[in-house]
Amino acid sequence: MKQIGIAVIGSGRIGTLRAEMARRHPAVRFLGVADIDLDRAQALGSRVGADLVSTDADALIAHPEVDAVFVSTPEFAHVAPVIAALEAGKPVLVEKPIAMSVEDADRIIAVLTERSGDLRVGYSRRFKECFLRSKEQMLHRRLGEVSGGLARVYNSRAQAFSILKRDPHATPVVDVLTYYVDLMNWFLDDLRPVEVIARGAKGIFRDAGFGADDVTWAIVTMSNGAVINYGVSYALPMRYPTLGQSDRVELLGRDGTMIVDDDHLDHLIYSDTGIPHAYVPDHSVNMAFLGSNTAGDWALGEFWGPLANETRAWLDRLVTGRPAAHATAQEARITLLTTLAMEQSARTGQNIAL
Ligand SMILES: NC(=O)c1ccc[n+]([C@@H]2O[C@H](COP(=O)([O-])OP(=O)(O)OC[C@H]3O[C@@H](n4cnc5c(N)ncnc54)[C@H](O)[C@@H]3O)[C@@H](O)[C@H]2O)c1
């Protein structure tokens, strides 16, 4: 079997999961981890038994043992390591969103094109099994021509504050609703979004000094005239039982309807002693929707779920060359453009043509 060397840039919550999955992959013979924070890099390095630990992302990316790179830095810090890896000719999986501005996405795509590089974006909802099954139905055209749909996602403010503290521009629209814009565009891959109208309401995030809306609703018109209703609120009460995303996705077609109820209300636990939140340190709830952790869950010493599927599929693809469903840079750019237009429309009250 082909053996590969992997670098993980950013040793935080998601970088840790990428590194854990890489360490378990049978084809990975070298694993390096980096972080600007030496303590974090060292903690992850000893947790996964890394072959190299560094605070110098560029040096790790350039290391001769490294064949491919995960970029798991915060949203505002994706561009530099992605470009460094592409310039070194190494395949990259970067976390979503690809960048925080269309200009930065275009800088990345220019290098990608010039180097004929290989860049995929971590839209891990694609790898949640309910959505893989949904995509399969769409490939078989079981709904016929689609005329509308809905995708909305809720989460507690505990997680929203954790994200906004990392990057105040990573609003629920740009950082979370982005997954559902990506999903819908993937399901409807012969269509493209052409117009956006959105409205938002301010409240607890504004009171805490952030620009994000508490609730955003948007309607996106697709190139065939289909209308998709998107919605996000990450302002639910601090101890609301979701441990990540509670969502619902619906598609309405001429020949069929598909409804994915992914709120997780059906897997409930209550504990007087509390259930720790996987993403928010020092936060616990008494009641939880099991299965609502966005990335997935640890069980019996292994990590399971969307991010595990996504990471394994990407590593498998590097080794076998088999195609995999990870979002391309162009797809991620369209998704970024759409979510930025939602914010602009909510801010200005205007319809935005894409
Ligand atoms: N797919 C998913 O399920 C999922 C879930 C949550 C977050 N994410 C994405 O993952 C990314 C990281 O999120 P997180 O929750 O792991 O954040 P985090 O804050 O836990 O970790 C980020 C780490 O990157 C380090 N860092 C910052 N700048 C750096 C730089 N220039 N070079 C090297 N390291 C740097 C930080 O010190 C930190 O340790 C974000 O883009 C986020 O949108 C994906």
PDB file of C-alpha atoms and ligand atoms in Angstrom, residues 9-15 35-37 40 72-75 77-78 95-96 122 124 166 175 179 279 294-295 307, ligand 1:
ATOM      1  CA  ILE A   9      -1.842  22.948  10.802  1.00  0.00           C
ATOM      2  CA  GLY A  10      -3.837  24.197  13.812  1.00  0.00           C
ATOM      3  CA  SER A  11      -3.904  21.911  16.855  1.00  0.00           C
ATOM      4  CA  GLY A  12      -7.251  23.036  18.290  1.00  0.00           C
ATOM      5  CA  ARG A  13     -10.525  21.143  18.501  1.00  0.00           C
ATOM      6  CA  ILE A  14     -10.863  20.189  14.849  1.00  0.00           C
ATOM      7  CA  GLY A  15      -7.139  19.789  14.185  1.00  0.00           C
ATOM      8  CA  ASP A  35       0.166  25.523  16.052  1.00  0.00           C
ATOM      9  CA  ILE A  36       1.223  29.094  16.761  1.00  0.00           C
ATOM     10  CA  ASP A  37       0.683  28.136  20.400  1.00  0.00           C
ATOM     11  CA  ARG A  40      -1.300  23.296  22.066  1.00  0.00           C
ATOM     12  CA  SER A  72      -7.500  23.463  10.679  1.00  0.00           C
ATOM     13  CA  THR A  73      -6.665  27.005  11.740  1.00  0.00           C
ATOM     14  CA  PRO A  74      -9.418  29.500  12.668  1.00  0.00           C
ATOM     15  CA  GLU A  75     -11.456  30.979   9.835  1.00  0.00           C
ATOM     16  CA  ALA A  77      -6.102  32.103   9.251  1.00  0.00           C
ATOM     17  CA  HIS A  78      -6.881  29.680   6.405  1.00  0.00           C
ATOM     18  CA  GLU A  95     -11.824  23.685   7.043  1.00  0.00           C
ATOM     19  CA  LYS A  96     -14.867  25.672   5.937  1.00  0.00           C
ATOM     20  CA  GLY A 122     -14.222  20.493   4.879  1.00  0.00           C
ATOM     21  CA  SER A 124     -18.436  17.725   6.701  1.00  0.00           C
ATOM     22  CA  ARG A 166     -12.356  32.790  18.067  1.00  0.00           C
ATOM     23  CA  ASP A 175     -19.635  29.924   9.566  1.00  0.00           C
ATOM     24  CA  TYR A 179     -22.845  24.036   5.547  1.00  0.00           C
ATOM     25  CA  TYR A 279     -17.011  21.764  21.667  1.00  0.00           C
ATOM     26  CA  THR A 294     -21.614  18.523  14.655  1.00  0.00           C
ATOM     27  CA  ALA A 295     -18.343  16.723  14.036  1.00  0.00           C
ATOM     28  CA  LEU A 307     -15.911  14.477  10.410  1.00  0.00           C
TER      29      LEU A 307
HETATM   30  N1  LIG B   1     -16.290  20.358  10.115  1.00  0.00           N
HETATM   31  C1  LIG B   1     -16.669  20.584  11.370  1.00  0.00           C
HETATM   32  O1  LIG B   1     -17.444  19.823  11.962  1.00  0.00           O
HETATM   33  C2  LIG B   1     -16.126  21.790  12.093  1.00  0.00           C
HETATM   34  C3  LIG B   1     -16.569  22.047  13.396  1.00  0.00           C
HETATM   35  C4  LIG B   1     -16.063  23.165  14.068  1.00  0.00           C
HETATM   36  C5  LIG B   1     -15.142  23.996  13.434  1.00  0.00           C
HETATM   37  N2  LIG B   1     -14.752  23.750  12.155  1.00  0.00           N
HETATM   38  C6  LIG B   1     -13.763  24.624  11.480  1.00  0.00           C
HETATM   39  O2  LIG B   1     -12.466  24.252  11.936  1.00  0.00           O
HETATM   40  C7  LIG B   1     -11.606  25.412  12.008  1.00  0.00           C
HETATM   41  C8  LIG B   1     -10.944  25.448  13.391  1.00  0.00           C
HETATM   42  O3  LIG B   1     -11.924  25.443  14.393  1.00  0.00           O
HETATM   43  P1  LIG B   1     -11.573  24.911  15.868  1.00  0.00           P
HETATM   44  O4  LIG B   1     -12.868  24.782  16.562  1.00  0.00           O
HETATM   45  O5  LIG B   1     -10.667  23.749  15.798  1.00  0.00           O
HETATM   46  O6  LIG B   1     -10.778  26.162  16.454  1.00  0.00           O
HETATM   47  P2  LIG B   1      -9.798  26.162  17.705  1.00  0.00           P
HETATM   48  O7  LIG B   1      -9.740  27.558  18.177  1.00  0.00           O
HETATM   49  O8  LIG B   1     -10.176  25.076  18.656  1.00  0.00           O
HETATM   50  O9  LIG B   1      -8.385  25.754  17.059  1.00  0.00           O
HETATM   51  C9  LIG B   1      -7.678  26.559  16.143  1.00  0.00           C
HETATM   52  C10 LIG B   1      -6.179  26.425  16.463  1.00  0.00           C
HETATM   53  O10 LIG B   1      -5.437  27.068  15.421  1.00  0.00           O
HETATM   54  C11 LIG B   1      -4.337  27.754  16.048  1.00  0.00           C
HETATM   55  N3  LIG B   1      -3.881  28.809  15.137  1.00  0.00           N
HETATM   56  C12 LIG B   1      -4.370  30.060  14.990  1.00  0.00           C
HETATM   57  N4  LIG B   1      -3.718  30.695  13.996  1.00  0.00           N
HETATM   58  C13 LIG B   1      -2.801  29.818  13.513  1.00  0.00           C
HETATM   59  C14 LIG B   1      -1.828  29.897  12.494  1.00  0.00           C
HETATM   60  N5  LIG B   1      -1.687  30.987  11.742  1.00  0.00           N
HETATM   61  N6  LIG B   1      -1.020  28.810  12.276  1.00  0.00           N
HETATM   62  C15 LIG B   1      -1.153  27.701  13.046  1.00  0.00           C
HETATM   63  N7  LIG B   1      -2.081  27.574  14.027  1.00  0.00           N
HETATM   64  C16 LIG B   1      -2.891  28.622  14.252  1.00  0.00           C
HETATM   65  C17 LIG B   1      -4.894  28.235  17.364  1.00  0.00           C
HETATM   66  O11 LIG B   1      -3.850  28.519  18.296  1.00  0.00           O
HETATM   67  C18 LIG B   1      -5.768  27.053  17.777  1.00  0.00           C
HETATM   68  O12 LIG B   1      -5.061  26.119  18.559  1.00  0.00           O
HETATM   69  C19 LIG B   1     -12.479  26.613  11.671  1.00  0.00           C
HETATM   70  O13 LIG B   1     -12.256  26.966  10.329  1.00  0.00           O
HETATM   71  C20 LIG B   1     -13.905  26.099  11.841  1.00  0.00           C
HETATM   72  O14 LIG B   1     -14.813  26.742  10.967  1.00  0.00           O
HETATM   73  C21 LIG B   1     -15.210  22.649  11.488  1.00  0.00           C
END
